[in-house]
CSV table of C-alpha atoms in Angstrom, one decimal:
chain,number,residue,atom,x,y,z
A,17,UNK,CA,114.5,93.5,114.2
A,18,UNK,CA,112.4,95.2,111.6
A,19,UNK,CA,112.5,98.5,109.7
A,20,UNK,CA,109.8,101.2,110.0
A,21,UNK,CA,107.2,99.0,111.6
A,22,UNK,CA,107.2,96.1,114.2
A,23,UNK,CA,104.8,94.1,116.3
A,24,UNK,CA,104.1,97.1,118.6
A,25,UNK,CA,103.0,99.4,115.8
A,26,UNK,CA,99.5,100.7,116.3
A,27,UNK,CA,97.6,101.5,113.1
A,28,UNK,CA,94.6,103.7,112.0
A,29,UNK,CA,92.7,102.9,108.8
A,30,UNK,CA,91.4,105.9,107.0
A,31,UNK,CA,88.5,104.9,104.7
A,32,UNK,CA,87.8,101.8,106.8
A,33,UNK,CA,84.1,101.6,105.9
A,34,UNK,CA,84.6,101.3,102.1
A,35,UNK,CA,84.8,98.0,100.4
A,36,UNK,CA,88.6,97.9,100.1
A,37,UNK,CA,89.1,99.3,103.6
A,38,UNK,CA,86.9,96.7,105.2
A,39,UNK,CA,88.5,93.8,103.3
A,40,UNK,CA,92.1,94.8,103.9
A,41,UNK,CA,91.5,95.7,107.5
A,42,UNK,CA,90.3,92.1,108.0
A,43,UNK,CA,93.4,90.8,106.2
A,44,UNK,CA,95.7,92.9,108.3
A,45,UNK,CA,94.1,91.9,111.5
A,46,UNK,CA,94.4,88.2,110.5
A,47,UNK,CA,98.1,88.7,109.9
A,48,UNK,CA,98.5,90.1,113.4
A,49,UNK,CA,98.6,93.9,112.8
A,50,UNK,CA,97.3,96.0,115.7
A,51,UNK,CA,94.5,98.0,114.0
A,52,UNK,CA,93.3,100.2,116.8
A,53,UNK,CA,90.8,102.5,115.0
A,54,UNK,CA,89.2,103.4,111.7
A,55,UNK,CA,88.3,106.8,110.3
A,56,UNK,CA,85.4,107.6,108.0
A,57,UNK,CA,83.8,111.1,108.1
A,58,UNK,CA,80.1,110.9,109.1
A,59,UNK,CA,80.3,107.3,110.2
A,60,UNK,CA,81.7,107.7,113.6
A,61,UNK,CA,80.3,105.3,116.2
A,62,UNK,CA,80.2,102.3,113.8
A,63,UNK,CA,82.5,99.3,114.0
A,64,UNK,CA,84.3,97.3,111.3
A,65,UNK,CA,85.8,94.0,112.4
A,66,UNK,CA,85.1,95.1,116.0
A,67,UNK,CA,87.3,98.2,115.4
A,68,UNK,CA,85.8,101.5,116.4
A,69,UNK,CA,85.2,104.1,113.7
A,70,UNK,CA,85.7,107.8,114.2
A,71,UNK,CA,84.8,110.9,112.2
A,72,UNK,CA,88.4,112.2,112.1
A,73,UNK,CA,91.9,111.1,112.9
A,74,UNK,CA,92.1,113.6,115.7
A,75,UNK,CA,89.1,112.1,117.4
A,76,UNK,CA,90.5,108.6,116.9
A,77,UNK,CA,93.8,109.5,118.5
A,78,UNK,CA,92.1,111.0,121.5
A,79,UNK,CA,90.9,107.5,122.5
A,80,UNK,CA,93.3,105.2,120.5
A,81,UNK,CA,96.9,106.3,120.4
A,82,UNK,CA,98.6,105.2,117.2
A,83,UNK,CA,101.9,105.4,115.3
A,84,UNK,CA,100.8,104.8,111.7
A,85,UNK,CA,98.0,105.2,109.3
A,86,UNK,CA,96.9,103.6,106.0
A,87,UNK,CA,94.7,105.4,103.4
A,88,UNK,CA,92.0,103.7,101.4
A,89,UNK,CA,90.4,106.9,100.0
A,90,UNK,CA,89.7,108.1,96.4
A,91,UNK,CA,92.4,110.2,94.7
A,92,UNK,CA,90.3,113.3,94.9
A,93,UNK,CA,90.2,113.1,98.7
A,94,UNK,CA,93.7,111.7,99.3
A,95,UNK,CA,95.4,115.1,100.0
A,96,UNK,CA,92.9,116.1,102.6
A,97,UNK,CA,93.1,112.7,104.3
A,98,UNK,CA,96.9,112.6,104.2
A,99,UNK,CA,97.1,116.1,105.6
A,100,UNK,CA,94.7,115.2,108.4
A,101,UNK,CA,96.8,112.1,109.4
A,102,UNK,CA,100.1,114.0,109.2
A,103,UNK,CA,98.7,117.0,111.1
A,104,UNK,CA,97.4,114.7,113.8
A,105,UNK,CA,100.9,113.4,114.4
A,106,UNK,CA,101.1,110.0,112.7
A,107,UNK,CA,104.7,109.2,112.1
A,108,UNK,CA,104.1,106.7,109.2
A,109,UNK,CA,101.5,107.1,106.5
A,110,UNK,CA,100.9,104.3,103.9
A,111,UNK,CA,99.0,105.7,100.9
A,112,UNK,CA,97.5,102.9,98.8
A,113,UNK,CA,95.6,105.4,96.6
A,114,UNK,CA,96.8,105.7,93.0
A,115,UNK,CA,96.5,108.5,90.4
A,116,UNK,CA,96.7,111.3,93.0
A,117,UNK,CA,97.1,114.6,91.1
A,118,UNK,CA,100.8,115.5,91.0
A,119,UNK,CA,100.3,118.9,92.7
A,120,UNK,CA,98.5,117.1,95.5
A,121,UNK,CA,101.2,114.5,95.9
A,122,UNK,CA,103.9,117.2,96.0
A,123,UNK,CA,102.0,119.1,98.7
A,124,UNK,CA,101.6,115.8,100.7
A,125,UNK,CA,105.4,115.1,100.6
A,126,UNK,CA,106.3,118.7,101.5
A,127,UNK,CA,103.9,118.8,104.5
A,128,UNK,CA,105.1,115.3,105.6
A,129,UNK,CA,108.7,116.4,105.5
A,130,UNK,CA,108.0,119.5,107.6
A,131,UNK,CA,106.1,117.4,110.2
A,132,UNK,CA,108.5,114.5,110.3
A,133,UNK,CA,106.1,111.9,108.9
A,134,UNK,CA,107.4,109.1,106.7
A,135,UNK,CA,105.1,108.5,103.6
A,136,UNK,CA,105.0,105.1,101.8
A,137,UNK,CA,103.5,105.5,98.4
A,138,UNK,CA,101.2,106.7,96.9
A,139,UNK,CA,100.1,103.8,94.7
A,140,UNK,CA,101.9,101.3,96.9
A,141,UNK,CA,101.1,97.8,98.1
A,142,UNK,CA,102.4,98.9,101.5
A,143,UNK,CA,105.0,97.7,104.0
A,144,UNK,CA,105.3,94.4,105.9
A,145,UNK,CA,107.7,93.2,108.6
A,146,UNK,CA,107.2,89.5,108.2
A,147,UNK,CA,105.5,87.8,111.1
A,148,UNK,CA,105.1,91.1,113.0
A,149,UNK,CA,103.1,93.7,111.2
A,150,UNK,CA,101.5,94.3,107.8
A,151,UNK,CA,100.3,97.7,106.7
A,152,UNK,CA,99.2,97.2,103.1
A,153,UNK,CA,97.4,94.9,100.6
A,154,UNK,CA,99.9,92.2,100.0
A,155,UNK,CA,98.8,88.5,100.3
A,156,UNK,CA,99.4,87.2,103.8
A,157,UNK,CA,100.5,83.7,102.9
A,158,UNK,CA,103.9,84.7,101.2
A,159,UNK,CA,105.4,86.6,104.1
A,160,UNK,CA,107.3,84.5,106.7
A,161,UNK,CA,110.2,85.7,108.8
A,162,UNK,CA,113.7,85.5,107.3
A,163,UNK,CA,116.8,87.5,106.5
A,164,UNK,CA,116.0,89.0,103.1
A,165,UNK,CA,114.9,92.6,102.8
A,166,UNK,CA,112.9,93.6,99.7
A,167,UNK,CA,112.2,97.0,98.3
A,168,UNK,CA,110.1,97.3,95.1
A,169,UNK,CA,108.4,99.7,92.9
A,170,UNK,CA,106.1,97.0,91.6
A,171,UNK,CA,103.5,95.1,93.7
A,172,UNK,CA,102.9,92.1,91.5
A,173,UNK,CA,106.6,91.5,90.8
A,174,UNK,CA,107.4,91.7,94.6
A,175,UNK,CA,104.7,89.1,95.3
A,176,UNK,CA,106.2,86.8,92.7
A,177,UNK,CA,109.7,87.2,94.0
A,178,UNK,CA,108.7,86.8,97.7
A,179,UNK,CA,106.6,83.7,96.7
A,180,UNK,CA,109.6,82.2,94.9
A,181,UNK,CA,111.8,82.9,97.9
A,182,UNK,CA,109.3,81.2,100.1
A,183,UNK,CA,109.2,78.2,97.7
A,184,UNK,CA,112.9,77.9,98.1
A,185,UNK,CA,112.7,77.9,101.8
A,186,UNK,CA,113.7,81.6,102.4
A,187,UNK,CA,111.8,84.3,104.2
A,188,UNK,CA,111.9,88.1,104.5
A,189,UNK,CA,112.7,90.6,107.1
A,190,UNK,CA,110.8,93.6,105.8
A,191,UNK,CA,109.2,94.2,102.4
A,192,UNK,CA,108.6,97.8,101.3
A,193,UNK,CA,106.6,99.0,98.3
A,194,UNK,CA,107.9,102.4,97.2
A,195,UNK,CA,104.8,103.1,95.1
A,196,UNK,CA,104.3,103.4,91.3
A,197,UNK,CA,103.3,107.0,90.9
A,198,UNK,CA,105.7,109.7,89.7
A,199,UNK,CA,105.9,111.4,93.1
A,200,UNK,CA,106.4,109.1,96.1
A,201,UNK,CA,107.6,109.4,99.7
A,202,UNK,CA,110.2,106.7,100.6
A,203,UNK,CA,112.8,106.0,97.9
A,204,UNK,CA,115.3,103.3,97.3
A,205,UNK,CA,118.1,105.1,99.1
A,206,UNK,CA,116.2,105.7,102.2
A,207,UNK,CA,115.1,102.1,102.4
A,208,UNK,CA,118.6,100.8,101.7
A,209,UNK,CA,120.0,102.9,104.6
A,210,UNK,CA,117.6,101.2,107.0
A,211,UNK,CA,118.3,97.7,105.6
A,212,UNK,CA,122.0,98.3,106.0
A,213,UNK,CA,121.5,99.1,109.7
A,214,UNK,CA,119.0,96.2,110.4
A,215,UNK,CA,120.8,93.2,111.9
A,216,UNK,CA,118.1,90.8,110.7
A,217,UNK,CA,118.5,91.8,107.1
A,218,UNK,CA,121.5,90.0,105.5
A,219,UNK,CA,120.6,90.2,101.8
A,220,UNK,CA,118.7,93.0,100.0
A,221,UNK,CA,116.5,92.6,96.9
A,222,UNK,CA,115.7,95.6,94.8
A,223,UNK,CA,112.9,95.6,92.2
A,224,UNK,CA,112.9,98.6,89.9
A,225,UNK,CA,111.1,99.7,86.7
A,226,UNK,CA,111.9,101.9,83.8
A,227,UNK,CA,111.3,105.7,84.1
A,228,UNK,CA,112.9,108.1,86.5
A,229,UNK,CA,116.4,108.1,88.0
A,230,UNK,CA,115.8,106.4,91.4
A,231,UNK,CA,117.4,103.1,90.3
A,232,UNK,CA,120.6,104.9,89.2
A,233,UNK,CA,120.7,106.9,92.4
A,234,UNK,CA,120.4,103.7,94.4
A,235,UNK,CA,123.2,102.0,92.4
A,236,UNK,CA,125.5,104.9,93.1
A,237,UNK,CA,124.6,104.8,96.8
A,238,UNK,CA,125.1,101.1,97.0
A,239,UNK,CA,128.7,101.3,95.7
A,240,UNK,CA,130.0,103.3,98.7
A,241,UNK,CA,127.5,102.7,101.5
A,242,UNK,CA,126.0,99.2,101.4
A,243,UNK,CA,128.1,96.3,102.7
A,244,UNK,CA,125.4,93.6,102.3
A,245,UNK,CA,124.8,91.7,99.1
A,246,UNK,CA,122.2,93.4,96.8
A,247,UNK,CA,120.3,91.6,94.1
A,248,UNK,CA,118.5,94.0,91.7
A,249,UNK,CA,115.9,93.4,89.0
A,250,UNK,CA,114.8,96.1,86.6
A,251,UNK,CA,111.6,95.3,84.8
A,252,UNK,CA,110.7,96.7,81.4
């Protein structure tokens, strides 16, 4: 099992022709992710890693049905790109972009909620169901299938923890990056709910940071709702 994404998830990359978009598209394909299309306005008809590029998400979905999207776009264009993906019907949107203006981020979350789209981030390293699908920028070599679910606000700390787990002979079920900006989509509680329901996940690791109340809210939720062991680390 996996949460949010699996081996059948079909992914669109918005901003695929940029340097970061090209590099991480290659890495996701190498991991086994089904990248079916890229979007870059004005560059429709090109290809990146043999993936067709379209001028809009709507045009891409007409020829390449997809469930999820990942954004590699500048902060000033992130709201427009996110709205396009949500409006086109993508059910999961991973927003790598950081420093999105707060008003833009709030509008993205409001629109996503109305349309039933799950947003991961912004300022996230993404989400990966080990051995099945990666939608993000995490290093491929650390993620092997196992029974530990990880949810983290920090990218680098999550890499270190997952790397240490791997060194100890342990793997992960799904790893979720909540994102480091002030306004994000998925929060600890939403991810904890999914891990609790996931039969593959037997242990949960939470990585928090100072600032905000999400860690306290998660702790209160865990007391009454999570039956699985939870190991939490709060940085800072």
